[in-house]
PDB file of C-alpha atoms in Angstrom:
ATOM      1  CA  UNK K   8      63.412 -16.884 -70.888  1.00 56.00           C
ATOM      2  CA  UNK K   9      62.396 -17.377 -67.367  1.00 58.00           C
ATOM      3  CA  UNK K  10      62.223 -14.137 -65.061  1.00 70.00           C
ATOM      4  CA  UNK K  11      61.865 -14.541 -61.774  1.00 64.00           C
ATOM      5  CA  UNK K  12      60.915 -11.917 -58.802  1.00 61.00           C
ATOM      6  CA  UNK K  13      59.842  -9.025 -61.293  1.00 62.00           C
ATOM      7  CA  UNK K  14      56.429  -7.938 -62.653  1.00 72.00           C
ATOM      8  CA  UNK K  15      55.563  -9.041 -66.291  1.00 81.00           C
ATOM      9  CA  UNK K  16      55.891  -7.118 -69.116  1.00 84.00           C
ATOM     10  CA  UNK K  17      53.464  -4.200 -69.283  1.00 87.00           C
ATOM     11  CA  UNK K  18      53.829  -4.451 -73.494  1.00 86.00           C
ATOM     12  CA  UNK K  19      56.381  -5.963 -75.625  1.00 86.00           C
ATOM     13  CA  UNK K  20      60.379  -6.208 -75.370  1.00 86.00           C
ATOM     14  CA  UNK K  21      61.503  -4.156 -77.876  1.00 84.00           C
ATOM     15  CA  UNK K  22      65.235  -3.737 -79.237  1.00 87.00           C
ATOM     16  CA  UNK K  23      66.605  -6.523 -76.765  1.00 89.00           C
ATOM     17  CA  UNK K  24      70.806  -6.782 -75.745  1.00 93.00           C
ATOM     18  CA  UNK K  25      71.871  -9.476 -74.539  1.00 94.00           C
ATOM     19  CA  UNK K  26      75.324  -9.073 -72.343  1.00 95.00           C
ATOM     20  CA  UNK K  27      77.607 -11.008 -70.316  1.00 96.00           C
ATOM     21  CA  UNK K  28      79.755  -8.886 -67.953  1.00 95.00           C
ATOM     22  CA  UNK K  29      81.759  -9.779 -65.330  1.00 94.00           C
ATOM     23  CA  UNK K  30      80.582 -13.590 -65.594  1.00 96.00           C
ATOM     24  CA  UNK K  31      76.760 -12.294 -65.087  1.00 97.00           C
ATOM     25  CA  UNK K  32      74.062 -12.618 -68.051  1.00 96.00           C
ATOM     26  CA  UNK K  33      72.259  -8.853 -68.316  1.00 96.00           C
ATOM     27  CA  UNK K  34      68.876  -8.549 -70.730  1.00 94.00           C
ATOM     28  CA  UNK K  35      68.198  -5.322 -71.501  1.00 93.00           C
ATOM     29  CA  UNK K  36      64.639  -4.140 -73.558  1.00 92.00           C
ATOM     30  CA  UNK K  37      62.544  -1.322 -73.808  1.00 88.00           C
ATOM     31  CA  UNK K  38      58.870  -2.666 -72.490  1.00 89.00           C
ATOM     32  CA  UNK K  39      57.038  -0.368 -74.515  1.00 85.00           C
ATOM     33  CA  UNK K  40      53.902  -0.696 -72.661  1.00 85.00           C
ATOM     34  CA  UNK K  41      55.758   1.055 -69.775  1.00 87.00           C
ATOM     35  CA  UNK K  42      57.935   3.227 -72.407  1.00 87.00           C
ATOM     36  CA  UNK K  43      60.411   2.542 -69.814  1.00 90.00           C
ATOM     37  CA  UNK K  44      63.645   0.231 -69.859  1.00 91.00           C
ATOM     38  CA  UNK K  45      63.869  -3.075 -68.157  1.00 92.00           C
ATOM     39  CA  UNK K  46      66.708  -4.468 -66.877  1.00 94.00           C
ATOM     40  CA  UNK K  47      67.067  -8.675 -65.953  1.00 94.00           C
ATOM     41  CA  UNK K  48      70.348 -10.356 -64.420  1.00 94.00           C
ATOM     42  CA  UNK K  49      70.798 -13.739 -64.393  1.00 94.00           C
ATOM     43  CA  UNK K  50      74.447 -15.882 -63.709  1.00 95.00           C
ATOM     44  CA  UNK K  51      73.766 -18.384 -66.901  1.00 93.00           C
ATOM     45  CA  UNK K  52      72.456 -17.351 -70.071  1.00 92.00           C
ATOM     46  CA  UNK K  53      69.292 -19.978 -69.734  1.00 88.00           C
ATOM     47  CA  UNK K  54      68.243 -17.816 -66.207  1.00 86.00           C
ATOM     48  CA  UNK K  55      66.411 -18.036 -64.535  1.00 89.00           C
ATOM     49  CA  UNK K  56      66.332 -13.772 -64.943  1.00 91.00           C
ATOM     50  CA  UNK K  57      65.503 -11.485 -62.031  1.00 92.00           C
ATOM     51  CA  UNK K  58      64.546  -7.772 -62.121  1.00 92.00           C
ATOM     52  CA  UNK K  59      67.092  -5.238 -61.936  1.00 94.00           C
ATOM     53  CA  UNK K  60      66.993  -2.786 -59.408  1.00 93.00           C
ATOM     54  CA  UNK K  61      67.898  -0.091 -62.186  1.00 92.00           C
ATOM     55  CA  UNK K  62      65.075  -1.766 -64.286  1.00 91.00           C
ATOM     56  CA  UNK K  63      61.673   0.490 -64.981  1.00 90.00           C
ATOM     57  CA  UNK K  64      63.620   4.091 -66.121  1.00 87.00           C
ATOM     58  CA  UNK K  65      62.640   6.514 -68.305  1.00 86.00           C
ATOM     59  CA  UNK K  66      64.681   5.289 -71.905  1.00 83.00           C
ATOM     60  CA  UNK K  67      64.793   5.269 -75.126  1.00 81.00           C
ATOM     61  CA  UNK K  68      65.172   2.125 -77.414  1.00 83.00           C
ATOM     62  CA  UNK K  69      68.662   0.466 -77.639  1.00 86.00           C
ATOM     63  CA  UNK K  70      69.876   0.392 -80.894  1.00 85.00           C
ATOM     64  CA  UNK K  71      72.528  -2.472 -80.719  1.00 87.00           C
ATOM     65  CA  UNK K  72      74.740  -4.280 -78.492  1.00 90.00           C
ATOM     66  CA  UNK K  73      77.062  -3.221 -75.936  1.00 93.00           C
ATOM     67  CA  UNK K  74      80.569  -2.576 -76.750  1.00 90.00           C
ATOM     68  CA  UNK K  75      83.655  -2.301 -75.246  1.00 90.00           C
ATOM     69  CA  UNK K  76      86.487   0.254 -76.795  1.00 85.00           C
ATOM     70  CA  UNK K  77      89.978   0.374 -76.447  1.00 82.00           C
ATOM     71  CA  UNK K  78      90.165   1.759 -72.933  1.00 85.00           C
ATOM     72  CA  UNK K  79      87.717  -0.683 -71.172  1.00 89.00           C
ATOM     73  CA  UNK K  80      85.133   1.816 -71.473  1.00 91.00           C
ATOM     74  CA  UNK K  81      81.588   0.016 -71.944  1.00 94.00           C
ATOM     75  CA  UNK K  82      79.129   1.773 -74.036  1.00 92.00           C
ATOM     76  CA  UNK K  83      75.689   1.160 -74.747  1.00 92.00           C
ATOM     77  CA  UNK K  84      74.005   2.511 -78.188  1.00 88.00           C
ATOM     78  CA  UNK K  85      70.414   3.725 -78.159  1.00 86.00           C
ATOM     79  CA  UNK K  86      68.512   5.412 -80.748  1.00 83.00           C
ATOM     80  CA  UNK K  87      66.607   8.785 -80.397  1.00 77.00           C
ATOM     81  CA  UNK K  88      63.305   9.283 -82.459  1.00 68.00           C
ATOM     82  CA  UNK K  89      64.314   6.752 -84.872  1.00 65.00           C
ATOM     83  CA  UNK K  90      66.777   8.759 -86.210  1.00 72.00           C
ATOM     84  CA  UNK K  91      69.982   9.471 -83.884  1.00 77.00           C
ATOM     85  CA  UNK K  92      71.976   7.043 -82.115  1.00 82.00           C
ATOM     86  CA  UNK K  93      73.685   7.984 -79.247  1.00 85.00           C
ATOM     87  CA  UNK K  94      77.164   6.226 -77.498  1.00 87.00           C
ATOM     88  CA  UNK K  95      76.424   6.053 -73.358  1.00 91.00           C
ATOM     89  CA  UNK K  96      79.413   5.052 -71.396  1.00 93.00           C
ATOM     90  CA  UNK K  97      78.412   2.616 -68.766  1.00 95.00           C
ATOM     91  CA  UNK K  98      79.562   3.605 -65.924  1.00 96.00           C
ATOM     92  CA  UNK K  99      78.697   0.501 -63.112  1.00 96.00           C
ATOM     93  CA  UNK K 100      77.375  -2.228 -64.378  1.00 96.00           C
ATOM     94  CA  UNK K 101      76.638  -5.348 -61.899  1.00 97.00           C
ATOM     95  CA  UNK K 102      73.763  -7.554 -60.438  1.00 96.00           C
ATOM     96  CA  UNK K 103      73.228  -4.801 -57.758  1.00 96.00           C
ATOM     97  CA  UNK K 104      73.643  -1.213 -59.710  1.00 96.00           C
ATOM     98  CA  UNK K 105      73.402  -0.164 -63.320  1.00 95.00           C
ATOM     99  CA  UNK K 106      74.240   3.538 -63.807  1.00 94.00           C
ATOM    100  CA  UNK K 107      74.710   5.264 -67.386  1.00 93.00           C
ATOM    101  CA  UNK K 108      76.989   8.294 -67.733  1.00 93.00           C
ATOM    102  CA  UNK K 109      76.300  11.294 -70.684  1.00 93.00           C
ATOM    103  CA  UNK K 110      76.172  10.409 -73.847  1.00 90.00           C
ATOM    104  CA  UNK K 111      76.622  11.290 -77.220  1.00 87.00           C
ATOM    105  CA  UNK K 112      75.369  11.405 -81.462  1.00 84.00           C
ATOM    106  CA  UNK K 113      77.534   8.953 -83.093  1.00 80.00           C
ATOM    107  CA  UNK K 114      74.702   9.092 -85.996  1.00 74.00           C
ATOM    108  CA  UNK K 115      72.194  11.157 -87.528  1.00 70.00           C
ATOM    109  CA  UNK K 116      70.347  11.694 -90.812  1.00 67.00           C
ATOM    110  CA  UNK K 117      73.164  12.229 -93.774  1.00 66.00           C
ATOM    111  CA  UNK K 118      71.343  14.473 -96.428  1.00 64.00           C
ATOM    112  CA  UNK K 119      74.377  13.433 -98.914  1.00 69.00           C
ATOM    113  CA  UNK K 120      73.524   9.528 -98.524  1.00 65.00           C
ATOM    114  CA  UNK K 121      70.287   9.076 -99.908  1.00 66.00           C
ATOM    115  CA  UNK K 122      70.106   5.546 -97.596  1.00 64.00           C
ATOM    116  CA  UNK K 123      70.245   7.046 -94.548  1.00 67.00           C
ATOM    117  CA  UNK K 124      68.534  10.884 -95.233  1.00 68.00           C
ATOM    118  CA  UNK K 125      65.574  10.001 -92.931  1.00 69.00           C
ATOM    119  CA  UNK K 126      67.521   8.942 -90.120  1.00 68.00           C
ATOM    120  CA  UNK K 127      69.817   5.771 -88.932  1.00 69.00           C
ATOM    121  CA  UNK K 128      68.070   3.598 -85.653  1.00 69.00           C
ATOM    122  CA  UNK K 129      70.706   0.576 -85.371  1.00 75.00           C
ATOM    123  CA  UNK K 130      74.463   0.173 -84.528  1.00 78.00           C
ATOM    124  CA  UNK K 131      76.746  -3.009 -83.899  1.00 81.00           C
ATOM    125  CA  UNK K 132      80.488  -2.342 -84.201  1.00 80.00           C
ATOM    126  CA  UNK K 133      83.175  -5.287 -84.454  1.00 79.00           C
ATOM    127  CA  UNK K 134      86.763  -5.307 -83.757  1.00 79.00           C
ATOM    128  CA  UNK K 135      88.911  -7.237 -86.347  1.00 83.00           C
ATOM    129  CA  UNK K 136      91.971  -9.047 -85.828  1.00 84.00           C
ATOM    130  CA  UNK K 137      94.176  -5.993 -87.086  1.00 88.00           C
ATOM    131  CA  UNK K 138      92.725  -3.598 -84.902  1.00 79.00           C
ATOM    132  CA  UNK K 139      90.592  -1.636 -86.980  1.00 81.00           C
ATOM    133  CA  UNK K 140      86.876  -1.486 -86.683  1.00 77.00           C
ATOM    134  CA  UNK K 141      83.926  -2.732 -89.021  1.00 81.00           C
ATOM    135  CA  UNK K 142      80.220  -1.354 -88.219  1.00 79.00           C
ATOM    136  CA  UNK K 143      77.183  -2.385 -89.703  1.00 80.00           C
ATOM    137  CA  UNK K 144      74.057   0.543 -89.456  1.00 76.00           C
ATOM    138  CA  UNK K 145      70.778   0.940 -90.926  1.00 71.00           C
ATOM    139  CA  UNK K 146      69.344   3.914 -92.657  1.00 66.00           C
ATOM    140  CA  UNK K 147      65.659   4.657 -94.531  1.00 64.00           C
ATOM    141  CA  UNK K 148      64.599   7.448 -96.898  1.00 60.00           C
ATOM    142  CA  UNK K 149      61.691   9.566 -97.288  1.00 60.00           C
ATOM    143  CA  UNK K 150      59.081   7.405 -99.336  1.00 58.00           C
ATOM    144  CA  UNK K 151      55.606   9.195 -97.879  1.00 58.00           C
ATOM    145  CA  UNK K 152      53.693   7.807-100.931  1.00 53.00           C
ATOM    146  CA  UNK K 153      55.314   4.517-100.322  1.00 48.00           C
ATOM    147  CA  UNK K 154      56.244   4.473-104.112  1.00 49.00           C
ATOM    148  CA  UNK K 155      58.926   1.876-103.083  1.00 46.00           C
ATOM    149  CA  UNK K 156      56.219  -0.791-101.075  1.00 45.00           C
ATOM    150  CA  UNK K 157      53.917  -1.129-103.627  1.00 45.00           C
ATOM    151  CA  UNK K 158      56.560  -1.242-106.223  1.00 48.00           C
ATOM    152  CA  UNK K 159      58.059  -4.256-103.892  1.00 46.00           C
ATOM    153  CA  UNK K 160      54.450  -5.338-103.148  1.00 50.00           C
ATOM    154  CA  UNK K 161      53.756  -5.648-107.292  1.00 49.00           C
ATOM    155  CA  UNK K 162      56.912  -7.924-107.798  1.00 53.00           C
ATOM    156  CA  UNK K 163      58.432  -6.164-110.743  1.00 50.00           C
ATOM    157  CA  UNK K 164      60.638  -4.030-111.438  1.00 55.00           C
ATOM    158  CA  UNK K 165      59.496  -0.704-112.337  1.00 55.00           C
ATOM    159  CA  UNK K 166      60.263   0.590-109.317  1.00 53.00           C
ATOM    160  CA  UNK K 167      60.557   4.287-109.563  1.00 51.00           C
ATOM    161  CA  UNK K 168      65.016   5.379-108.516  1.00 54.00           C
ATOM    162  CA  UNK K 169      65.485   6.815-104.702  1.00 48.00           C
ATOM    163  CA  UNK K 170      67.315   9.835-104.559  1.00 48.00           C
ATOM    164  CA  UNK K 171      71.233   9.376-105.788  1.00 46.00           C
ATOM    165  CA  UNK K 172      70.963   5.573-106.075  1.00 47.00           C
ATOM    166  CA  UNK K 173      71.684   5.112-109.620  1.00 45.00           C
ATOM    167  CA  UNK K 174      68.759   2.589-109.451  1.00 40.00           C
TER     168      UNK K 174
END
């Protein structure tokens, strides 16, 4: 991706969106040598990208595409200490001015689903031809001694159960 008329990346993109709104091409990354997020427009989705002026706030990582629900609201999902994802509605989003309204959990750790007891980081939410929704998360569990690595790591399969998964 070409970006034009902005500084470099101070680290690496992490937890890129891609989004067309509005007929406009938006990149969106957390630079984590900055810790901040960047923000690129560009009018075709081979660029060339420029800078943002929104782009180089404080942020925390996204944690899946945008979405639009039911009302037109556009929301944008990031994830909090690798364990909470949050819903931001998107208040004005256009080549000129980005600006994020107050946001809210959607996710968290879920002691009763031994998948997900450490925390959940990713969200991407579909809407099917009926209407209803389909969303696709990630989760992780507490494995401090890495019991479930080296297990993987040993290619066999005497690896010890997690917590409630029958395994």
């Amino acid at each position: 991706v070409e970006i034009v008329g902005g500084q470099a990346l101070a680290g690496r993109a992490v937890d890129t969106v891609l989004h067309v709104h509005a007929g406009t091409w938006f990149l969106l990354l957390l630079d984590d040598g900055l810790q901040k997020e960047r923000v690129f427009w560009a009018e075709s989705l081979l660029g060339p990208f420029h800078e943002h002026p929104a782009s180089k706030r404080s942020s925390v990582p996204h944690a899946g595409r945008l979405l639009t629900d039911d009302d037109g609201t556009l929301y944008a999902f990031h994830q909090h200490a690798g364990t909470h994802v949050h819903a931001v509605p998107v208040i004005s989003l256009s080549q000129s001015e980005f600006l994020y309204g107050r946001g809210f959990e959607i996710l968290g750790p879920r002691a009763d689903m031994s998948w997900a007891a450490a925390g959940m980081r990713t969200f991407n939410a579909q809407r099917l031809r009926d209407g209803s929704w389909v969303a696709v998360t990630d989760g992780w569990w507490r494995d401090d001694g890495l019991q479930r690595y080296h297990c993987l790591e040993a290619e066999n399969d005497t690896c010890p159960a997690l917590p409630g998964d029958g395994s």
